[in-house]
GROMACS .gro file of C-alpha atoms in nm:
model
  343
    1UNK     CA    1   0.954   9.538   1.464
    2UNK     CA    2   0.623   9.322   1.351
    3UNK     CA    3   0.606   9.365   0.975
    4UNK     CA    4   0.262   9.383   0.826
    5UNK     CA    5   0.092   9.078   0.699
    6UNK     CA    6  -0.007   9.210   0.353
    7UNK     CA    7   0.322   9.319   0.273
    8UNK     CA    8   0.438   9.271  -0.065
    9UNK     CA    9   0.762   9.072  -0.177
   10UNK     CA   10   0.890   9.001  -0.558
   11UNK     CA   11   0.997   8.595  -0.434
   12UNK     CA   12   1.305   8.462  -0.568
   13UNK     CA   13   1.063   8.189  -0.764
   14UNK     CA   14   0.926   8.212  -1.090
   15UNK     CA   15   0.601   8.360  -1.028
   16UNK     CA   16   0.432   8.115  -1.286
   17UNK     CA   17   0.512   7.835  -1.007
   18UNK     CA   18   0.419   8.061  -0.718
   19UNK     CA   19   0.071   8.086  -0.900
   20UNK     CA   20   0.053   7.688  -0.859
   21UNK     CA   21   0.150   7.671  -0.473
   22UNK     CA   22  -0.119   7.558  -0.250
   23UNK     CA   23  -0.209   7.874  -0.020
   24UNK     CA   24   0.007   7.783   0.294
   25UNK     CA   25   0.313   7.654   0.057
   26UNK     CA   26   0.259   8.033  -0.065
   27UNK     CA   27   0.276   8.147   0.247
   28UNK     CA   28   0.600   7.982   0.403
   29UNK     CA   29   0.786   8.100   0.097
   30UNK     CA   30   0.652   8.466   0.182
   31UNK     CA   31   0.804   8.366   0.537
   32UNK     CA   32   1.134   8.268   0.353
   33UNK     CA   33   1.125   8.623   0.165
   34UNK     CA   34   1.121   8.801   0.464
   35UNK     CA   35   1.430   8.643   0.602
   36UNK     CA   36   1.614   8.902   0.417
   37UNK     CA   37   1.418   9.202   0.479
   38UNK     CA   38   1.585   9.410   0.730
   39UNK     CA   39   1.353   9.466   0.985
   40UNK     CA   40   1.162   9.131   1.034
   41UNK     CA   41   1.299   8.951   1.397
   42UNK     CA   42   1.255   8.587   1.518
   43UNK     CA   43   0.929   8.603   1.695
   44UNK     CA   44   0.810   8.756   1.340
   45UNK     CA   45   0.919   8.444   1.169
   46UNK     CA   46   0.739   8.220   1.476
   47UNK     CA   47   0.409   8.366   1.476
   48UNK     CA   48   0.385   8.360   1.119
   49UNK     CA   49   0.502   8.002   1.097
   50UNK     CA   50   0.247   7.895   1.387
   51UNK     CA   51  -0.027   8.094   1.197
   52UNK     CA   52  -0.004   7.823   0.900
   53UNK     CA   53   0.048   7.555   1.113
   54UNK     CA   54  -0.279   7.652   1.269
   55UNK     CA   55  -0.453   7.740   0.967
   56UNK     CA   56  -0.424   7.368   0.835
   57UNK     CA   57  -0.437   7.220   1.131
   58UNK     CA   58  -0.133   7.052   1.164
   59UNK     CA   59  -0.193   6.744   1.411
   60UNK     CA   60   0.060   6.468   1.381
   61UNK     CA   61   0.045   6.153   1.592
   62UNK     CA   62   0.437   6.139   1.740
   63UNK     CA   63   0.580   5.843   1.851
   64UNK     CA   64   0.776   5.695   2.139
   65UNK     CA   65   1.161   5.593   1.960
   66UNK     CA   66   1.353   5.376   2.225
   67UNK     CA   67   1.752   5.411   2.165
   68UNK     CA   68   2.007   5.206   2.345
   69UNK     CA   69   2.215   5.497   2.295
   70UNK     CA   70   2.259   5.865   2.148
   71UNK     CA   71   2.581   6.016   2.056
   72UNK     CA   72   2.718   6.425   2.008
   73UNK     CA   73   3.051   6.532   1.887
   74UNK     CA   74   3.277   6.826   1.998
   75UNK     CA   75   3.537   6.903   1.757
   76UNK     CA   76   3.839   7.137   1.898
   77UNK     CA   77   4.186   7.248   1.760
   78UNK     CA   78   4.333   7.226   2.077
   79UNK     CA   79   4.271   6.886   2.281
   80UNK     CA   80   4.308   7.119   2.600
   81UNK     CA   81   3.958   7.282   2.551
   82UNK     CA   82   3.821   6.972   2.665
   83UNK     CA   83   3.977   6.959   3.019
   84UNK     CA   84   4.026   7.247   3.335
   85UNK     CA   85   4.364   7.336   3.368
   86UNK     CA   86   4.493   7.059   3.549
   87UNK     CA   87   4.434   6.808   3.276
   88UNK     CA   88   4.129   6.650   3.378
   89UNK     CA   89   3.840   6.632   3.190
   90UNK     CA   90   3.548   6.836   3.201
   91UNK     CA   91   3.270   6.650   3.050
   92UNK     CA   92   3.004   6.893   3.113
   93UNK     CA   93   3.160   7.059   2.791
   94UNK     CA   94   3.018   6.754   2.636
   95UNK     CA   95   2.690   6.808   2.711
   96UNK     CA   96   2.476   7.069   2.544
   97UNK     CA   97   2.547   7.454   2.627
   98UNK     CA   98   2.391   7.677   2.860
   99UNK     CA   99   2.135   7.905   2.710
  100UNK     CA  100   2.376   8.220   2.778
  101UNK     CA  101   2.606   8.061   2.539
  102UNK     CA  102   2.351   7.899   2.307
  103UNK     CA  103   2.418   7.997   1.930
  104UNK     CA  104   2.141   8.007   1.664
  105UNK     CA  105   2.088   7.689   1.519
  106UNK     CA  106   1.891   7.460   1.305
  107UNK     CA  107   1.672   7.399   1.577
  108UNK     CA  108   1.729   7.666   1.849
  109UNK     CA  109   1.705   8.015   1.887
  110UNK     CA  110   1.959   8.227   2.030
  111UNK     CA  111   2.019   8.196   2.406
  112UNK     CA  112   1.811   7.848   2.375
  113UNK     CA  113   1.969   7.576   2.460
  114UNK     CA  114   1.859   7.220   2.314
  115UNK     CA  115   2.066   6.854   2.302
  116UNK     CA  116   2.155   6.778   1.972
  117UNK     CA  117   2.238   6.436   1.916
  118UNK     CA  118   2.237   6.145   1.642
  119UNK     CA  119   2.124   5.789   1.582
  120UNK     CA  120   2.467   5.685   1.462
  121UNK     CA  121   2.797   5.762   1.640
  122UNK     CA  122   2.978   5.867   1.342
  123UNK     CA  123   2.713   6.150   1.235
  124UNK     CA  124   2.809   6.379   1.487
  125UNK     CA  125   3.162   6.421   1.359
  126UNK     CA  126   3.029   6.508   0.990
  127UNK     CA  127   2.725   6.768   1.240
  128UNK     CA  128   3.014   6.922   1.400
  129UNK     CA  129   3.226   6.963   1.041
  130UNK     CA  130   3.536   6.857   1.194
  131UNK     CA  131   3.849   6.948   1.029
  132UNK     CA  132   4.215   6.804   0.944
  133UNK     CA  133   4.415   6.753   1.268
  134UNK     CA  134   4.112   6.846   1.495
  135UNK     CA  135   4.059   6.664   1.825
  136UNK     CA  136   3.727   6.505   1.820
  137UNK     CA  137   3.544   6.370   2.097
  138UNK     CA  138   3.247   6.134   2.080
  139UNK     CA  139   3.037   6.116   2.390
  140UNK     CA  140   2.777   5.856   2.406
  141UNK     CA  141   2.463   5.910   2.572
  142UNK     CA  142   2.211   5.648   2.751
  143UNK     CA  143   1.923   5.657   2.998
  144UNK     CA  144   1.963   5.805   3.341
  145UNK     CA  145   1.810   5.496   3.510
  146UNK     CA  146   2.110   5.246   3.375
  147UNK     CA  147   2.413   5.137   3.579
  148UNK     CA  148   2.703   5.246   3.545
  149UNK     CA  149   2.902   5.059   3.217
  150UNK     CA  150   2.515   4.929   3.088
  151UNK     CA  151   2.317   5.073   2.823
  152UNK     CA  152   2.043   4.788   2.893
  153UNK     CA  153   1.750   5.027   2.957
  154UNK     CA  154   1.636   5.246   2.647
  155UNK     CA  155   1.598   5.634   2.626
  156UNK     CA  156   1.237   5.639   2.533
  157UNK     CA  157   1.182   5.983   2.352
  158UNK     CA  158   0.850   6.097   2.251
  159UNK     CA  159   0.908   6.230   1.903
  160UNK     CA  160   0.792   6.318   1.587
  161UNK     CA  161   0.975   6.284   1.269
  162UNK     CA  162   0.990   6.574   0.976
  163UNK     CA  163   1.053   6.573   0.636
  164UNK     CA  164   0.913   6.203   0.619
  165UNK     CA  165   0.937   6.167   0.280
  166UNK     CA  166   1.269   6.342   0.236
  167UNK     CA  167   1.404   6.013   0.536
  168UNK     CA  168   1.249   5.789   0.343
  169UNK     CA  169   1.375   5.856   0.010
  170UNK     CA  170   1.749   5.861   0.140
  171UNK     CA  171   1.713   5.519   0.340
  172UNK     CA  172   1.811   5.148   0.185
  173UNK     CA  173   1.541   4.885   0.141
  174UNK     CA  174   1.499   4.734   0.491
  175UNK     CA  175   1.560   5.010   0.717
  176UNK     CA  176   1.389   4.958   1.041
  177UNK     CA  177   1.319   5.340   1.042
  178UNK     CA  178   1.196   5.358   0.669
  179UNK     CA  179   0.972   5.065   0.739
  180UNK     CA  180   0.855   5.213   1.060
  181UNK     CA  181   0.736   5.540   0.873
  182UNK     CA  182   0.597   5.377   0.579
  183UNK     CA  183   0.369   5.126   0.762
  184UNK     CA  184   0.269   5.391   1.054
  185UNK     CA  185   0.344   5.811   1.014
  186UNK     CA  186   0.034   5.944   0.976
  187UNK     CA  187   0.177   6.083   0.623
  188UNK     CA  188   0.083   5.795   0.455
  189UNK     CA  189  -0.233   5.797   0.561
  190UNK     CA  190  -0.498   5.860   0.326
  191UNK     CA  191  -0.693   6.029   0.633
  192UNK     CA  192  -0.414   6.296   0.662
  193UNK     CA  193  -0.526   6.656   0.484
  194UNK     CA  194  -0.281   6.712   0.191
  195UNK     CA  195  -0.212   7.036   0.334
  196UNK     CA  196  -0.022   6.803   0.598
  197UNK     CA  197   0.154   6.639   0.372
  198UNK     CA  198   0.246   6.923   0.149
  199UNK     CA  199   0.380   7.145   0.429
  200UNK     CA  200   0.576   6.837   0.632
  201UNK     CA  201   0.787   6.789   0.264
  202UNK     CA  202   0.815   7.169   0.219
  203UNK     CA  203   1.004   7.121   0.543
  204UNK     CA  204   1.173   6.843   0.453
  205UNK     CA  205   1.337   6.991   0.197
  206UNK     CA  206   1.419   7.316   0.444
  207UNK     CA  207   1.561   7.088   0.697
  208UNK     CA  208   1.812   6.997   0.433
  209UNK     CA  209   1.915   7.344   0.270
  210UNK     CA  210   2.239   7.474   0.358
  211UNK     CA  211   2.326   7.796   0.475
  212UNK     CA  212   2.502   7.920   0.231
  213UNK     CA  213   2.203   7.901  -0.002
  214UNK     CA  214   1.953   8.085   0.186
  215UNK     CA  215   2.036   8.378   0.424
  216UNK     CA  216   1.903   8.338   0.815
  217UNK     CA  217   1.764   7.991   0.723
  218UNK     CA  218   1.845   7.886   1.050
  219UNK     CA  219   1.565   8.197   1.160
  220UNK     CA  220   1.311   7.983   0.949
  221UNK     CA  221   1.422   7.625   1.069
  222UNK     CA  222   1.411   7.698   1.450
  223UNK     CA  223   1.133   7.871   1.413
  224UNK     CA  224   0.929   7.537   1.279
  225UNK     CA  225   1.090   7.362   1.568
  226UNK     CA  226   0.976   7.527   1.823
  227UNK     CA  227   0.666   7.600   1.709
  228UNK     CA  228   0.631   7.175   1.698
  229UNK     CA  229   0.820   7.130   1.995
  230UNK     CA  230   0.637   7.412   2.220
  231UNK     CA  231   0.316   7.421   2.037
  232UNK     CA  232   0.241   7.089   1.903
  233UNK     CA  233   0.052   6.845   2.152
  234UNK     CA  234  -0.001   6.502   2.088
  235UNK     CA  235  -0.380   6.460   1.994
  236UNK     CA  236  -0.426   6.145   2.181
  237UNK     CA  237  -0.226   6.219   2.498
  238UNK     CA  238  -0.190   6.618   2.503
  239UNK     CA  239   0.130   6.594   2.579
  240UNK     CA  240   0.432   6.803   2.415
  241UNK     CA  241   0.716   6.692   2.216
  242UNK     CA  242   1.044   6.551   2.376
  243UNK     CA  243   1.260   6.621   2.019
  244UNK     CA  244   1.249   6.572   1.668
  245UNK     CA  245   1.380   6.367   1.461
  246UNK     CA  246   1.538   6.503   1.102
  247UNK     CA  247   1.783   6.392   0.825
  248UNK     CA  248   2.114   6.509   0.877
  249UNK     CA  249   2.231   6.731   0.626
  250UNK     CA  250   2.621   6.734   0.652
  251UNK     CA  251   2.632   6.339   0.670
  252UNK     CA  252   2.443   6.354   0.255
  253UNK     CA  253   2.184   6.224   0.499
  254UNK     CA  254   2.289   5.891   0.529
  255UNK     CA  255   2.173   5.957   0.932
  256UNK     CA  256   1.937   6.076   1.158
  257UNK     CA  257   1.992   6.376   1.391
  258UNK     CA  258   1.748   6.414   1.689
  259UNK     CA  259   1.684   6.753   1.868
  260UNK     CA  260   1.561   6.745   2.254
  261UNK     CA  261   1.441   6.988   2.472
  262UNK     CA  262   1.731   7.049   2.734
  263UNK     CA  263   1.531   6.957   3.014
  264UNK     CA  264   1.474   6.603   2.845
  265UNK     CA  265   1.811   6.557   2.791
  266UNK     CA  266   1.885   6.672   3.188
  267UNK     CA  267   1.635   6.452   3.360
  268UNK     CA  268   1.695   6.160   3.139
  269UNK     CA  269   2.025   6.099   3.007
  270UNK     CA  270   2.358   6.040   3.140
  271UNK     CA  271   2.707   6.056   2.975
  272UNK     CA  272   2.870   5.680   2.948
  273UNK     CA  273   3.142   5.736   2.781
  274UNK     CA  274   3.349   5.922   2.535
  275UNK     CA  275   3.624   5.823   2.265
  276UNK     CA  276   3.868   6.076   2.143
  277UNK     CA  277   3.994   6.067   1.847
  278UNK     CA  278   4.242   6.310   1.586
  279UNK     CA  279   4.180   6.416   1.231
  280UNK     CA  280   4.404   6.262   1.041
  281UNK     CA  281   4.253   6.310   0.676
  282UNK     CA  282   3.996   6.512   0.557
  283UNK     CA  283   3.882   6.516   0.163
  284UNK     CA  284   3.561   6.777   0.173
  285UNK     CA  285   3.474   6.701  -0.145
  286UNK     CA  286   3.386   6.295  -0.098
  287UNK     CA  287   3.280   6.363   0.320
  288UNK     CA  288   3.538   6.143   0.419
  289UNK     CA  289   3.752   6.096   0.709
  290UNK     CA  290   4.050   5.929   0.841
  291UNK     CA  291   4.041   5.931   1.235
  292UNK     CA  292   4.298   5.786   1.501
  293UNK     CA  293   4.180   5.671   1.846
  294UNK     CA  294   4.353   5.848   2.092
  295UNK     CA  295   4.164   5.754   2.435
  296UNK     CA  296   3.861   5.811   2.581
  297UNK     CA  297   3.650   5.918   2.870
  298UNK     CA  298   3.717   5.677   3.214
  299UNK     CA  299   3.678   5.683   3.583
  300UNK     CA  300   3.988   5.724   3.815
  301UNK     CA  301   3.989   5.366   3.976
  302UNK     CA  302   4.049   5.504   4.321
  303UNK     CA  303   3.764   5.786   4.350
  304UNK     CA  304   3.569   5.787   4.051
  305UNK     CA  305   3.602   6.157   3.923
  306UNK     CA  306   3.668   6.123   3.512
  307UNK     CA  307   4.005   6.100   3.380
  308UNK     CA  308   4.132   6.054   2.999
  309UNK     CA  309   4.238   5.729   2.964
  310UNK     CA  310   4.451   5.574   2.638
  311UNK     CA  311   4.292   5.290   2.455
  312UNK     CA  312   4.418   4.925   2.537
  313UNK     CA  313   4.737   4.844   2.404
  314UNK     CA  314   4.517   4.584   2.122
  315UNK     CA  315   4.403   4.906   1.924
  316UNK     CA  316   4.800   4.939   1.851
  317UNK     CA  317   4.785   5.299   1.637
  318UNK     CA  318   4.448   5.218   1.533
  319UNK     CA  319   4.235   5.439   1.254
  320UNK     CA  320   3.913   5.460   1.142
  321UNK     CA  321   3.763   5.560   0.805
  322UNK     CA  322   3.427   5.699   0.841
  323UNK     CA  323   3.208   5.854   0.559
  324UNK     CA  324   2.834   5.865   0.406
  325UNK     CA  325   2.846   5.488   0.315
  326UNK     CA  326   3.022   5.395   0.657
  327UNK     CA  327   2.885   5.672   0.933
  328UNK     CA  328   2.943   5.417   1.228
  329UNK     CA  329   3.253   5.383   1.392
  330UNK     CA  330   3.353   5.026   1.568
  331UNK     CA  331   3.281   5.003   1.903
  332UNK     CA  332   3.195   4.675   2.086
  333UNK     CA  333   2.868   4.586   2.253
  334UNK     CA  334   2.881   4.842   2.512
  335UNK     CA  335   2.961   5.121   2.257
  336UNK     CA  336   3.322   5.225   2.442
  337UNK     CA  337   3.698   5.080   2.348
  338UNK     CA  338   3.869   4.877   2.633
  339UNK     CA  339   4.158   5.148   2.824
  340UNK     CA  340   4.446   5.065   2.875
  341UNK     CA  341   4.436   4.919   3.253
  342UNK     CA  342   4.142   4.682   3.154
  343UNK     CA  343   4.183   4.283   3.069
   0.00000   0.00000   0.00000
């Protein structure tokens, strides 16, 4: 059911500071009060959204990100959820799911399935909200074109980057992705219509909300996304979006998480490995973890097909702390541990 535009909602804010709001601010916190009316639907949201993006003529230069690697987490109570039944690893449940089984997301509709990933290979685990004595599996992600083992050749992505100004406030002095945005995102340009601006830090600070504040956010959120991934061309090329990049949320944004469009992900990236580890402590309240290795992700020597494979014998009963101020676990230059029946 398509509810009318002029429709009338009392908004949650004070209506002295709605009375301030530029005109399309105004009108993607009308969006926001209809998330909880009962007969407004998806598409609803994503023609209204696309209607202010249009309106103000949102046209953002993206940018092609090269990353030696990109990393997902899958976070189980049972280990076995991760293999077929005799044991052997399945690693297409690594991978992103099929749109049958797609859940709503932050980025995603319903039955729409997209490859989340992150720029760090600890984010994932805080992404996934793994919990105490969960098995957690890190799979690390590289262009299709490498060898097998190498990570030499770079997944170039075609992206755009939202909520600039909510990335840049949360990164240190010296970040290569802070001082990428300052010195070239079109936000700080003093070319860019405010109305730009104003509406890529209104989502900035969506991106970031939690569910539990705001009822169907994740209605509003992957509604913005698609309409940028789907609708949004590049000005100069006329090309669409690959992903998007956006601070993560569960890692008090102390990393990136990247969305891409499933067929990205399926003609350009490859699984190279995947370290498993257990939860061994969990405090909530401080984000921080406690993980043991357990194995990882290998090829059977004699055919090829994937087996689980313990770590080397080096790692002993090796654990890992990992939290806001660390969110990168220690892997060496190829991003996997040495198994077991390696020098």
């Amino acid at each position: 059911m398509m509810l009318p535009e002029n429709i009338i909602f009392i908004f949650c804010l004070p209506l002295l500071f709605m009375s301030n709001l530029p005109a399309h601010i105004k009108e993607l916190e009308h969006i926001r009060a209809l998330l909880n009316h009962p007969a407004v639907d998806h598409l609803d949201i994503e023609r209204r959204v696309n209607k202010v993006f249009r309106q103000i003529g949102y046209g953002r230069r993206p940018f092609t990100f090269n990353f030696e690697g990109l990393y997902r987490a899958a976070s189980k109570d049972q280990a076995t959820w991760f293999n077929d039944p005799s044991g052997r690893p399945l690693p297409e449940r690594l991978y992103c799911p099929p749109s049958r089984l797609a859940p709503l997301g932050r980025c995603n509709k319903a039955g729409q399935s997209v490859f989340y990933c992150s720029t760090e290979n600890g984010v994932p685990v805080f992404e996934v909200r793994a919990k105490l004595n969960q098995t957690v599996v890190i799979s690390i992600w590289v262009n299709r074109m490498n060898a097998s083992g190498e990570m030499e050749i770079p997944i170039s992505i075609n992206g755009l980057v939202v909520g600039v100004e909510k990335i840049v406030s949360t990164l240190p002095d010296g970040a290569w992705l802070k001082n990428f945005l300052l010195e070239n995102d079109d936000i700080y340009k003093s070319s860019t219509p405010s109305a730009v601006r104003e509406v890529d830090a209104y989502i900035g600070e969506l991106f970031t909300e939690s569910t539990e504040n705001v009822k169907n956010l994740y209605w509003f959120t992957s509604a913005i996304a698609n309409v940028l991934l789907y609708k949004l061309r590049d000005p100069e090329g006329g090309s669409t979006l690959d992903g998007l990049i956006y601070p993560s949320v569960e890692s008090k944004f102390s990393g990136q998480n990247i969305v891409l469009k499933e067929e990205f992900a399926a003609t350009h990236l490859k699984i190279l490995g995947a370290p498993m580890y257990k939860v061994m402590e969990y405090d909530a309240d401080q984000s921080r973890y406690s993980l043991r290795i357990l194995g990882g992700l290998g090829n059977d020597k004699s055919d090829g097909s994937p087996i689980w494979k313990k770590t080397h014998p080096k790692y002993g009963d090796a654990r890992y702390t990992l939290s806001p101020e660390t969110q990168t676990l220690p892997y060496d230059s190829k991003a996997i541990l040495a198994y077991e029946d390696e020098e």
